[in-house]
JSON list of C-alpha atoms in Angstrom, two decimals:
[
{"chain": "A", "resi": 133, "resn": "ASP", "atom": "CA", "xyz": [-60.15, 70.97, -41.34]},
{"chain": "A", "resi": 134, "resn": "GLN", "atom": "CA", "xyz": [-59.23, 70.93, -45.02]},
{"chain": "A", "resi": 135, "resn": "GLN", "atom": "CA", "xyz": [-56.11, 73.07, -45.36]},
{"chain": "A", "resi": 136, "resn": "VAL", "atom": "CA", "xyz": [-55.82, 72.54, -49.09]},
{"chain": "A", "resi": 137, "resn": "LYS", "atom": "CA", "xyz": [-59.03, 72.76, -51.08]},
{"chain": "A", "resi": 138, "resn": "GLN", "atom": "CA", "xyz": [-59.94, 71.99, -54.64]},
{"chain": "A", "resi": 139, "resn": "ASN", "atom": "CA", "xyz": [-63.50, 73.19, -54.89]},
{"chain": "A", "resi": 140, "resn": "SER", "atom": "CA", "xyz": [-64.24, 71.82, -58.35]},
{"chain": "A", "resi": 141, "resn": "PRO", "atom": "CA", "xyz": [-64.65, 68.04, -58.28]},
{"chain": "A", "resi": 142, "resn": "SER", "atom": "CA", "xyz": [-64.69, 67.91, -62.07]},
{"chain": "A", "resi": 143, "resn": "LEU", "atom": "CA", "xyz": [-63.89, 69.95, -65.16]},
{"chain": "A", "resi": 144, "resn": "SER", "atom": "CA", "xyz": [-64.62, 69.28, -68.81]},
{"chain": "A", "resi": 145, "resn": "VAL", "atom": "CA", "xyz": [-62.59, 71.02, -71.55]},
{"chain": "A", "resi": 146, "resn": "GLN", "atom": "CA", "xyz": [-62.46, 70.72, -75.30]},
{"chain": "A", "resi": 147, "resn": "GLU", "atom": "CA", "xyz": [-59.29, 69.39, -76.87]},
{"chain": "A", "resi": 148, "resn": "GLY", "atom": "CA", "xyz": [-56.92, 72.21, -77.85]},
{"chain": "A", "resi": 149, "resn": "ARG", "atom": "CA", "xyz": [-58.37, 74.68, -75.35]},
{"chain": "A", "resi": 150, "resn": "ILE", "atom": "CA", "xyz": [-56.91, 75.81, -72.06]},
{"chain": "A", "resi": 151, "resn": "SER", "atom": "CA", "xyz": [-57.61, 73.85, -68.88]},
{"chain": "A", "resi": 152, "resn": "ILE", "atom": "CA", "xyz": [-57.43, 75.78, -65.62]},
{"chain": "A", "resi": 153, "resn": "LEU", "atom": "CA", "xyz": [-57.46, 73.89, -62.35]},
{"chain": "A", "resi": 154, "resn": "ASN", "atom": "CA", "xyz": [-57.72, 75.81, -59.11]},
{"chain": "A", "resi": 155, "resn": "CYS", "atom": "CA", "xyz": [-56.54, 75.23, -55.56]},
{"chain": "A", "resi": 156, "resn": "ASP", "atom": "CA", "xyz": [-56.93, 77.27, -52.37]},
{"chain": "A", "resi": 157, "resn": "TYR", "atom": "CA", "xyz": [-55.06, 76.91, -49.11]},
{"chain": "A", "resi": 158, "resn": "THR", "atom": "CA", "xyz": [-55.57, 78.29, -45.64]},
{"chain": "A", "resi": 159, "resn": "ASN", "atom": "CA", "xyz": [-52.19, 78.08, -43.95]},
{"chain": "A", "resi": 160, "resn": "SER", "atom": "CA", "xyz": [-49.59, 80.76, -44.73]},
{"chain": "A", "resi": 161, "resn": "MET", "atom": "CA", "xyz": [-46.84, 78.46, -43.40]},
{"chain": "A", "resi": 162, "resn": "PHE", "atom": "CA", "xyz": [-46.92, 76.39, -46.59]},
{"chain": "A", "resi": 163, "resn": "ASP", "atom": "CA", "xyz": [-43.74, 77.12, -48.54]},
{"chain": "A", "resi": 164, "resn": "TYR", "atom": "CA", "xyz": [-43.90, 74.72, -51.47]},
{"chain": "A", "resi": 165, "resn": "PHE", "atom": "CA", "xyz": [-46.73, 73.64, -53.72]},
{"chain": "A", "resi": 166, "resn": "LEU", "atom": "CA", "xyz": [-47.04, 70.73, -56.13]},
{"chain": "A", "resi": 167, "resn": "TRP", "atom": "CA", "xyz": [-49.43, 69.31, -58.67]},
{"chain": "A", "resi": 168, "resn": "TYR", "atom": "CA", "xyz": [-49.82, 65.59, -59.19]},
{"chain": "A", "resi": 169, "resn": "LYS", "atom": "CA", "xyz": [-51.67, 63.77, -61.93]},
{"chain": "A", "resi": 170, "resn": "LYS", "atom": "CA", "xyz": [-53.37, 60.44, -61.36]},
{"chain": "A", "resi": 171, "resn": "TYR", "atom": "CA", "xyz": [-54.81, 57.93, -63.81]},
{"chain": "A", "resi": 172, "resn": "PRO", "atom": "CA", "xyz": [-57.28, 55.31, -62.55]},
{"chain": "A", "resi": 173, "resn": "ALA", "atom": "CA", "xyz": [-55.67, 52.32, -60.80]},
{"chain": "A", "resi": 174, "resn": "GLU", "atom": "CA", "xyz": [-52.25, 54.01, -60.83]},
{"chain": "A", "resi": 175, "resn": "GLY", "atom": "CA", "xyz": [-50.32, 56.03, -58.28]},
{"chain": "A", "resi": 176, "resn": "PRO", "atom": "CA", "xyz": [-50.06, 59.82, -58.60]},
{"chain": "A", "resi": 177, "resn": "THR", "atom": "CA", "xyz": [-47.18, 61.15, -60.66]},
{"chain": "A", "resi": 178, "resn": "PHE", "atom": "CA", "xyz": [-45.49, 64.47, -60.07]},
{"chain": "A", "resi": 179, "resn": "LEU", "atom": "CA", "xyz": [-46.33, 67.12, -62.65]},
{"chain": "A", "resi": 180, "resn": "ILE", "atom": "CA", "xyz": [-45.02, 70.55, -61.66]},
{"chain": "A", "resi": 181, "resn": "SER", "atom": "CA", "xyz": [-44.21, 72.55, -58.54]},
{"chain": "A", "resi": 182, "resn": "ILE", "atom": "CA", "xyz": [-43.61, 76.08, -57.31]},
{"chain": "A", "resi": 183, "resn": "SER", "atom": "CA", "xyz": [-41.83, 77.61, -54.37]},
{"chain": "A", "resi": 184, "resn": "SER", "atom": "CA", "xyz": [-43.56, 80.27, -52.32]},
{"chain": "A", "resi": 185, "resn": "ILE", "atom": "CA", "xyz": [-40.88, 82.79, -53.35]},
{"chain": "A", "resi": 186, "resn": "LYS", "atom": "CA", "xyz": [-42.08, 82.61, -56.96]},
{"chain": "A", "resi": 187, "resn": "ASP", "atom": "CA", "xyz": [-45.38, 83.45, -58.59]},
{"chain": "A", "resi": 188, "resn": "LYS", "atom": "CA", "xyz": [-45.07, 81.41, -61.76]},
{"chain": "A", "resi": 189, "resn": "ASN", "atom": "CA", "xyz": [-43.39, 78.25, -62.98]},
{"chain": "A", "resi": 190, "resn": "GLU", "atom": "CA", "xyz": [-43.64, 76.87, -66.48]},
{"chain": "A", "resi": 191, "resn": "ASP", "atom": "CA", "xyz": [-42.83, 73.46, -67.94]},
{"chain": "A", "resi": 192, "resn": "GLY", "atom": "CA", "xyz": [-43.90, 72.89, -71.50]},
{"chain": "A", "resi": 193, "resn": "ARG", "atom": "CA", "xyz": [-47.69, 72.92, -71.73]},
{"chain": "A", "resi": 194, "resn": "PHE", "atom": "CA", "xyz": [-48.03, 73.24, -67.94]},
{"chain": "A", "resi": 195, "resn": "THR", "atom": "CA", "xyz": [-47.83, 76.47, -65.95]},
{"chain": "A", "resi": 196, "resn": "VAL", "atom": "CA", "xyz": [-48.50, 76.93, -62.27]},
{"chain": "A", "resi": 197, "resn": "PHE", "atom": "CA", "xyz": [-49.40, 80.34, -60.86]},
{"chain": "A", "resi": 198, "resn": "LEU", "atom": "CA", "xyz": [-49.21, 81.24, -57.18]},
{"chain": "A", "resi": 199, "resn": "ASN", "atom": "CA", "xyz": [-51.04, 84.18, -55.60]},
{"chain": "A", "resi": 200, "resn": "LYS", "atom": "CA", "xyz": [-49.86, 84.27, -51.99]},
{"chain": "A", "resi": 201, "resn": "SER", "atom": "CA", "xyz": [-52.03, 87.18, -50.92]},
{"chain": "A", "resi": 202, "resn": "ALA", "atom": "CA", "xyz": [-55.11, 85.26, -52.04]},
{"chain": "A", "resi": 203, "resn": "LYS", "atom": "CA", "xyz": [-53.69, 81.89, -50.90]},
{"chain": "A", "resi": 204, "resn": "HIS", "atom": "CA", "xyz": [-54.54, 80.52, -54.32]},
{"chain": "A", "resi": 205, "resn": "LEU", "atom": "CA", "xyz": [-52.73, 78.57, -56.96]},
{"chain": "A", "resi": 206, "resn": "SER", "atom": "CA", "xyz": [-53.77, 77.38, -60.37]},
{"chain": "A", "resi": 207, "resn": "LEU", "atom": "CA", "xyz": [-52.54, 74.97, -62.99]},
{"chain": "A", "resi": 208, "resn": "HIS", "atom": "CA", "xyz": [-52.89, 75.92, -66.65]},
{"chain": "A", "resi": 209, "resn": "ILE", "atom": "CA", "xyz": [-52.63, 73.31, -69.39]},
{"chain": "A", "resi": 210, "resn": "VAL", "atom": "CA", "xyz": [-52.32, 74.69, -72.92]},
{"chain": "A", "resi": 211, "resn": "PRO", "atom": "CA", "xyz": [-53.25, 73.17, -75.28]},
{"chain": "A", "resi": 212, "resn": "SER", "atom": "CA", "xyz": [-55.24, 70.43, -73.59]},
{"chain": "A", "resi": 213, "resn": "GLN", "atom": "CA", "xyz": [-54.84, 66.94, -75.01]},
{"chain": "A", "resi": 214, "resn": "PRO", "atom": "CA", "xyz": [-56.90, 63.74, -74.54]},
{"chain": "A", "resi": 215, "resn": "GLY", "atom": "CA", "xyz": [-54.05, 62.20, -72.53]},
{"chain": "A", "resi": 216, "resn": "ASP", "atom": "CA", "xyz": [-54.47, 64.97, -69.97]},
{"chain": "A", "resi": 217, "resn": "SER", "atom": "CA", "xyz": [-57.74, 63.39, -68.83]},
{"chain": "A", "resi": 218, "resn": "ALA", "atom": "CA", "xyz": [-56.99, 62.36, -65.24]},
{"chain": "A", "resi": 219, "resn": "VAL", "atom": "CA", "xyz": [-57.50, 63.41, -61.64]},
{"chain": "A", "resi": 220, "resn": "TYR", "atom": "CA", "xyz": [-55.27, 66.31, -60.61]},
{"chain": "A", "resi": 221, "resn": "PHE", "atom": "CA", "xyz": [-54.24, 66.80, -57.00]},
{"chain": "A", "resi": 222, "resn": "CYS", "atom": "CA", "xyz": [-52.87, 70.00, -55.55]},
{"chain": "A", "resi": 223, "resn": "ALA", "atom": "CA", "xyz": [-50.46, 69.53, -52.62]},
{"chain": "A", "resi": 224, "resn": "ALA", "atom": "CA", "xyz": [-48.66, 71.79, -50.17]},
{"chain": "A", "resi": 225, "resn": "ARG", "atom": "CA", "xyz": [-45.71, 71.38, -47.85]},
{"chain": "A", "resi": 226, "resn": "PHE", "atom": "CA", "xyz": [-45.05, 73.11, -44.55]},
{"chain": "A", "resi": 227, "resn": "GLN", "atom": "CA", "xyz": [-41.76, 74.90, -44.20]},
{"chain": "A", "resi": 228, "resn": "GLY", "atom": "CA", "xyz": [-39.19, 72.45, -42.84]},
{"chain": "A", "resi": 229, "resn": "ALA", "atom": "CA", "xyz": [-41.48, 69.43, -43.18]},
{"chain": "A", "resi": 230, "resn": "GLN", "atom": "CA", "xyz": [-41.40, 66.55, -45.63]},
{"chain": "A", "resi": 231, "resn": "LYS", "atom": "CA", "xyz": [-44.98, 65.37, -45.67]},
{"chain": "A", "resi": 232, "resn": "LEU", "atom": "CA", "xyz": [-47.45, 66.82, -48.14]},
{"chain": "A", "resi": 233, "resn": "VAL", "atom": "CA", "xyz": [-51.03, 67.94, -47.54]},
{"chain": "A", "resi": 234, "resn": "PHE", "atom": "CA", "xyz": [-53.29, 67.16, -50.48]},
{"chain": "A", "resi": 235, "resn": "GLY", "atom": "CA", "xyz": [-56.50, 68.62, -51.82]},
{"chain": "A", "resi": 236, "resn": "GLN", "atom": "CA", "xyz": [-59.53, 66.53, -52.74]},
{"chain": "A", "resi": 237, "resn": "GLY", "atom": "CA", "xyz": [-58.65, 66.34, -56.42]},
{"chain": "A", "resi": 238, "resn": "THR", "atom": "CA", "xyz": [-60.28, 67.57, -59.65]},
{"chain": "A", "resi": 239, "resn": "ARG", "atom": "CA", "xyz": [-61.23, 65.14, -62.39]},
{"chain": "A", "resi": 240, "resn": "LEU", "atom": "CA", "xyz": [-60.30, 66.69, -65.76]},
{"chain": "A", "resi": 241, "resn": "THR", "atom": "CA", "xyz": [-61.93, 65.35, -68.90]},
{"chain": "A", "resi": 242, "resn": "ILE", "atom": "CA", "xyz": [-60.68, 66.46, -72.30]},
{"chain": "A", "resi": 243, "resn": "ASN", "atom": "CA", "xyz": [-63.31, 66.08, -75.00]},
{"chain": "A", "resi": 244, "resn": "PRO", "atom": "CA", "xyz": [-62.32, 65.56, -78.64]},
{"chain": "G", "resi": 264, "resn": "ASP", "atom": "CA", "xyz": [-36.06, 56.55, -62.22]},
{"chain": "G", "resi": 265, "resn": "VAL", "atom": "CA", "xyz": [-37.41, 56.23, -58.73]},
{"chain": "G", "resi": 266, "resn": "LYS", "atom": "CA", "xyz": [-39.16, 52.94, -58.13]},
{"chain": "G", "resi": 267, "resn": "VAL", "atom": "CA", "xyz": [-41.67, 52.48, -55.35]},
{"chain": "G", "resi": 268, "resn": "THR", "atom": "CA", "xyz": [-43.18, 49.01, -55.41]},
{"chain": "G", "resi": 269, "resn": "GLN", "atom": "CA", "xyz": [-46.28, 47.91, -53.58]},
{"chain": "G", "resi": 270, "resn": "SER", "atom": "CA", "xyz": [-46.37, 44.13, -53.52]},
{"chain": "G", "resi": 271, "resn": "SER", "atom": "CA", "xyz": [-50.13, 43.65, -53.51]},
{"chain": "G", "resi": 272, "resn": "ARG", "atom": "CA", "xyz": [-52.25, 45.51, -56.04]},
{"chain": "G", "resi": 273, "resn": "TYR", "atom": "CA", "xyz": [-55.65, 44.03, -55.16]},
{"chain": "G", "resi": 274, "resn": "LEU", "atom": "CA", "xyz": [-56.68, 42.40, -51.90]},
{"chain": "G", "resi": 275, "resn": "VAL", "atom": "CA", "xyz": [-59.99, 41.22, -50.48]},
{"chain": "G", "resi": 276, "resn": "LYS", "atom": "CA", "xyz": [-60.02, 40.59, -46.73]},
{"chain": "G", "resi": 277, "resn": "ARG", "atom": "CA", "xyz": [-62.65, 39.73, -44.16]},
{"chain": "G", "resi": 278, "resn": "THR", "atom": "CA", "xyz": [-63.63, 41.97, -41.26]},
{"chain": "G", "resi": 279, "resn": "GLY", "atom": "CA", "xyz": [-61.36, 41.32, -38.31]},
{"chain": "G", "resi": 280, "resn": "GLU", "atom": "CA", "xyz": [-58.46, 39.93, -40.33]},
{"chain": "G", "resi": 281, "resn": "LYS", "atom": "CA", "xyz": [-54.94, 41.27, -39.89]},
{"chain": "G", "resi": 282, "resn": "VAL", "atom": "CA", "xyz": [-53.70, 42.85, -43.11]},
{"chain": "G", "resi": 283, "resn": "PHE", "atom": "CA", "xyz": [-50.15, 43.66, -44.18]},
{"chain": "G", "resi": 284, "resn": "LEU", "atom": "CA", "xyz": [-49.39, 46.04, -47.02]},
{"chain": "G", "resi": 285, "resn": "GLU", "atom": "CA", "xyz": [-45.77, 46.04, -48.10]},
{"chain": "G", "resi": 286, "resn": "CYS", "atom": "CA", "xyz": [-43.82, 48.76, -49.84]},
{"chain": "G", "resi": 287, "resn": "VAL", "atom": "CA", "xyz": [-40.24, 48.80, -51.11]},
{"chain": "G", "resi": 288, "resn": "GLN", "atom": "CA", "xyz": [-38.28, 51.68, -52.64]},
{"chain": "G", "resi": 289, "resn": "ASP", "atom": "CA", "xyz": [-35.00, 51.34, -54.48]},
{"chain": "G", "resi": 290, "resn": "MET", "atom": "CA", "xyz": [-33.61, 54.88, -54.23]},
{"chain": "G", "resi": 291, "resn": "ASP", "atom": "CA", "xyz": [-32.19, 54.86, -50.70]},
{"chain": "G", "resi": 292, "resn": "HIS", "atom": "CA", "xyz": [-34.76, 57.45, -49.60]},
{"chain": "G", "resi": 293, "resn": "GLU", "atom": "CA", "xyz": [-34.89, 58.44, -45.96]},
{"chain": "G", "resi": 294, "resn": "ASN", "atom": "CA", "xyz": [-38.59, 59.24, -45.84]},
{"chain": "G", "resi": 295, "resn": "MET", "atom": "CA", "xyz": [-41.46, 56.89, -46.54]},
{"chain": "G", "resi": 296, "resn": "PHE", "atom": "CA", "xyz": [-45.19, 57.54, -46.35]},
{"chain": "G", "resi": 297, "resn": "TRP", "atom": "CA", "xyz": [-48.53, 55.75, -46.37]},
{"chain": "G", "resi": 298, "resn": "TYR", "atom": "CA", "xyz": [-51.55, 57.61, -47.72]},
{"chain": "G", "resi": 299, "resn": "ARG", "atom": "CA", "xyz": [-55.07, 56.46, -48.46]},
{"chain": "G", "resi": 300, "resn": "GLN", "atom": "CA", "xyz": [-57.19, 57.85, -51.27]},
{"chain": "G", "resi": 301, "resn": "ASP", "atom": "CA", "xyz": [-60.97, 58.09, -51.01]},
{"chain": "G", "resi": 302, "resn": "PRO", "atom": "CA", "xyz": [-63.38, 59.83, -53.40]},
{"chain": "G", "resi": 303, "resn": "GLY", "atom": "CA", "xyz": [-64.03, 63.42, -52.38]},
{"chain": "G", "resi": 304, "resn": "LEU", "atom": "CA", "xyz": [-61.41, 63.29, -49.63]},
{"chain": "G", "resi": 305, "resn": "GLY", "atom": "CA", "xyz": [-58.22, 63.30, -51.67]},
{"chain": "G", "resi": 306, "resn": "LEU", "atom": "CA", "xyz": [-55.07, 61.74, -50.24]},
{"chain": "G", "resi": 307, "resn": "ARG", "atom": "CA", "xyz": [-54.82, 61.56, -46.48]},
{"chain": "G", "resi": 308, "resn": "LEU", "atom": "CA", "xyz": [-51.63, 60.73, -44.63]},
{"chain": "G", "resi": 309, "resn": "ILE", "atom": "CA", "xyz": [-51.79, 57.71, -42.32]},
{"chain": "G", "resi": 310, "resn": "TYR", "atom": "CA", "xyz": [-48.20, 57.41, -41.12]},
{"chain": "G", "resi": 311, "resn": "PHE", "atom": "CA", "xyz": [-44.76, 58.40, -42.23]},
{"chain": "G", "resi": 312, "resn": "SER", "atom": "CA", "xyz": [-41.23, 57.38, -41.33]},
{"chain": "G", "resi": 313, "resn": "TYR", "atom": "CA", "xyz": [-38.09, 59.50, -41.56]},
{"chain": "G", "resi": 314, "resn": "ASP", "atom": "CA", "xyz": [-35.62, 56.79, -40.64]},
{"chain": "G", "resi": 315, "resn": "VAL", "atom": "CA", "xyz": [-35.38, 53.11, -39.82]},
{"chain": "G", "resi": 316, "resn": "LYS", "atom": "CA", "xyz": [-37.50, 52.26, -36.78]},
{"chain": "G", "resi": 317, "resn": "MET", "atom": "CA", "xyz": [-38.77, 55.87, -36.64]},
{"chain": "G", "resi": 318, "resn": "LYS", "atom": "CA", "xyz": [-42.37, 56.75, -37.32]},
{"chain": "G", "resi": 319, "resn": "GLU", "atom": "CA", "xyz": [-44.83, 59.58, -36.91]},
{"chain": "G", "resi": 320, "resn": "LYS", "atom": "CA", "xyz": [-48.59, 59.61, -37.01]},
{"chain": "G", "resi": 321, "resn": "GLY", "atom": "CA", "xyz": [-50.24, 61.36, -39.88]},
{"chain": "G", "resi": 322, "resn": "ASP", "atom": "CA", "xyz": [-53.75, 62.73, -40.01]},
{"chain": "G", "resi": 323, "resn": "ILE", "atom": "CA", "xyz": [-55.68, 59.44, -39.79]},
{"chain": "G", "resi": 324, "resn": "PRO", "atom": "CA", "xyz": [-53.57, 56.84, -37.89]},
{"chain": "G", "resi": 325, "resn": "GLU", "atom": "CA", "xyz": [-56.44, 55.20, -36.00]},
{"chain": "G", "resi": 326, "resn": "GLY", "atom": "CA", "xyz": [-56.74, 51.51, -36.81]},
{"chain": "G", "resi": 327, "resn": "TYR", "atom": "CA", "xyz": [-53.31, 51.36, -38.43]},
{"chain": "G", "resi": 328, "resn": "SER", "atom": "CA", "xyz": [-49.75, 50.68, -37.42]},
{"chain": "G", "resi": 329, "resn": "VAL", "atom": "CA", "xyz": [-46.50, 50.66, -39.38]},
{"chain": "G", "resi": 330, "resn": "SER", "atom": "CA", "xyz": [-43.13, 48.97, -39.36]},
{"chain": "G", "resi": 331, "resn": "ARG", "atom": "CA", "xyz": [-39.82, 50.07, -40.81]},
{"chain": "G", "resi": 332, "resn": "GLU", "atom": "CA", "xyz": [-37.09, 47.57, -40.00]},
{"chain": "G", "resi": 333, "resn": "LYS", "atom": "CA", "xyz": [-35.02, 48.30, -43.10]},
{"chain": "G", "resi": 334, "resn": "LYS", "atom": "CA", "xyz": [-34.52, 51.59, -44.92]},
{"chain": "G", "resi": 335, "resn": "GLU", "atom": "CA", "xyz": [-36.03, 50.38, -48.17]},
{"chain": "G", "resi": 336, "resn": "ARG", "atom": "CA", "xyz": [-39.14, 48.76, -46.73]},
{"chain": "G", "resi": 337, "resn": "PHE", "atom": "CA", "xyz": [-42.19, 50.30, -45.06]},
{"chain": "G", "resi": 338, "resn": "SER", "atom": "CA", "xyz": [-45.15, 48.16, -44.03]},
{"chain": "G", "resi": 339, "resn": "LEU", "atom": "CA", "xyz": [-48.68, 49.24, -43.19]},
{"chain": "G", "resi": 340, "resn": "ILE", "atom": "CA", "xyz": [-50.58, 46.98, -40.81]},
{"chain": "G", "resi": 341, "resn": "LEU", "atom": "CA", "xyz": [-54.30, 46.83, -40.20]},
{"chain": "G", "resi": 342, "resn": "GLU", "atom": "CA", "xyz": [-54.55, 44.94, -36.91]},
{"chain": "G", "resi": 343, "resn": "SER", "atom": "CA", "xyz": [-58.25, 44.15, -37.33]},
{"chain": "G", "resi": 344, "resn": "ALA", "atom": "CA", "xyz": [-59.62, 45.18, -40.69]},
{"chain": "G", "resi": 345, "resn": "SER", "atom": "CA", "xyz": [-62.97, 46.94, -40.83]},
{"chain": "G", "resi": 346, "resn": "THR", "atom": "CA", "xyz": [-65.20, 47.81, -43.76]},
{"chain": "G", "resi": 347, "resn": "ASN", "atom": "CA", "xyz": [-64.42, 51.53, -43.43]},
{"chain": "G", "resi": 348, "resn": "GLN", "atom": "CA", "xyz": [-60.83, 50.70, -44.28]},
{"chain": "G", "resi": 349, "resn": "THR", "atom": "CA", "xyz": [-61.84, 49.71, -47.78]},
{"chain": "G", "resi": 350, "resn": "SER", "atom": "CA", "xyz": [-59.76, 52.10, -49.86]},
{"chain": "G", "resi": 351, "resn": "MET", "atom": "CA", "xyz": [-56.81, 52.62, -52.17]},
{"chain": "G", "resi": 352, "resn": "TYR", "atom": "CA", "xyz": [-53.55, 52.72, -50.22]},
{"chain": "G", "resi": 353, "resn": "LEU", "atom": "CA", "xyz": [-50.57, 54.57, -51.62]},
{"chain": "G", "resi": 354, "resn": "CYS", "atom": "CA", "xyz": [-46.99, 54.27, -50.49]},
{"chain": "G", "resi": 355, "resn": "ALA", "atom": "CA", "xyz": [-44.52, 57.05, -51.26]},
{"chain": "G", "resi": 356, "resn": "SER", "atom": "CA", "xyz": [-40.94, 58.04, -50.55]},
{"chain": "G", "resi": 357, "resn": "ASN", "atom": "CA", "xyz": [-38.47, 60.90, -50.88]},
{"chain": "G", "resi": 358, "resn": "THR", "atom": "CA", "xyz": [-35.05, 62.02, -49.75]},
{"chain": "G", "resi": 359, "resn": "GLY", "atom": "CA", "xyz": [-34.50, 63.93, -46.54]},
{"chain": "G", "resi": 360, "resn": "SER", "atom": "CA", "xyz": [-34.04, 67.16, -48.48]},
{"chain": "G", "resi": 361, "resn": "GLY", "atom": "CA", "xyz": [-36.39, 66.45, -51.35]},
{"chain": "G", "resi": 362, "resn": "ASN", "atom": "CA", "xyz": [-39.35, 68.55, -52.35]},
{"chain": "G", "resi": 363, "resn": "THR", "atom": "CA", "xyz": [-41.18, 65.91, -54.34]},
{"chain": "G", "resi": 364, "resn": "ILE", "atom": "CA", "xyz": [-42.50, 62.60, -53.10]},
{"chain": "G", "resi": 365, "resn": "TYR", "atom": "CA", "xyz": [-42.75, 59.58, -55.39]},
{"chain": "G", "resi": 366, "resn": "PHE", "atom": "CA", "xyz": [-45.68, 57.22, -55.25]},
{"chain": "G", "resi": 367, "resn": "GLY", "atom": "CA", "xyz": [-46.13, 53.54, -55.85]},
{"chain": "G", "resi": 368, "resn": "GLU", "atom": "CA", "xyz": [-48.95, 52.22, -58.02]},
{"chain": "G", "resi": 369, "resn": "GLY", "atom": "CA", "xyz": [-51.31, 51.71, -55.11]},
{"chain": "G", "resi": 370, "resn": "SER", "atom": "CA", "xyz": [-53.00, 48.80, -53.37]},
{"chain": "G", "resi": 371, "resn": "TRP", "atom": "CA", "xyz": [-56.75, 48.38, -53.61]},
{"chain": "G", "resi": 372, "resn": "LEU", "atom": "CA", "xyz": [-58.06, 46.86, -50.37]},
{"chain": "G", "resi": 373, "resn": "THR", "atom": "CA", "xyz": [-61.63, 45.67, -50.02]},
{"chain": "G", "resi": 374, "resn": "VAL", "atom": "CA", "xyz": [-62.80, 44.57, -46.57]},
{"chain": "G", "resi": 375, "resn": "VAL", "atom": "CA", "xyz": [-65.98, 42.49, -46.60]}
]
């Protein structure tokens, strides 16, 4: 049972525009959410996170929004750059736990 | 910077062989994890360890075992490799109170 879902396997965006990546979760016991970015043949790198007590967190071009009632979070990248082309994974952590549950990933392609 | 090092980047093994994947972290982290990444399935947790000689099964432990004799080192063992274990394996670590986990660069295993 996939507790964290990224329903879009891929997304293509023009350079300079906004990229919006979506993630849904099913378990209300998740208390912390993260986004990781992964280039081919490399390990995932941490991008941005948000606690369940917040609804928005911003870091430069990256903003994560959390809608707890809808069990939905999204990552906004503005403006999108060619170096943003990668696979993005959404992850969630259970309260009191250390392990993360990951979504399937969304491949983002930024077109010049 | 946190450094998680996976000793083997690319391996080709035969069905039935015993395979060791080694991981070392240099940040004195309590927790260490082994995930595998497969297209369309995201990252799935195989095993994790929260202390030396302590381990817990993740979501897909069948066919795998682990060893943690020293705090900085976490090994994944495939007792008898099978073709369905062909995958990218990712080691990760974090502190006992940390929210973010840090990944190594990954090990590509092909079982023929």
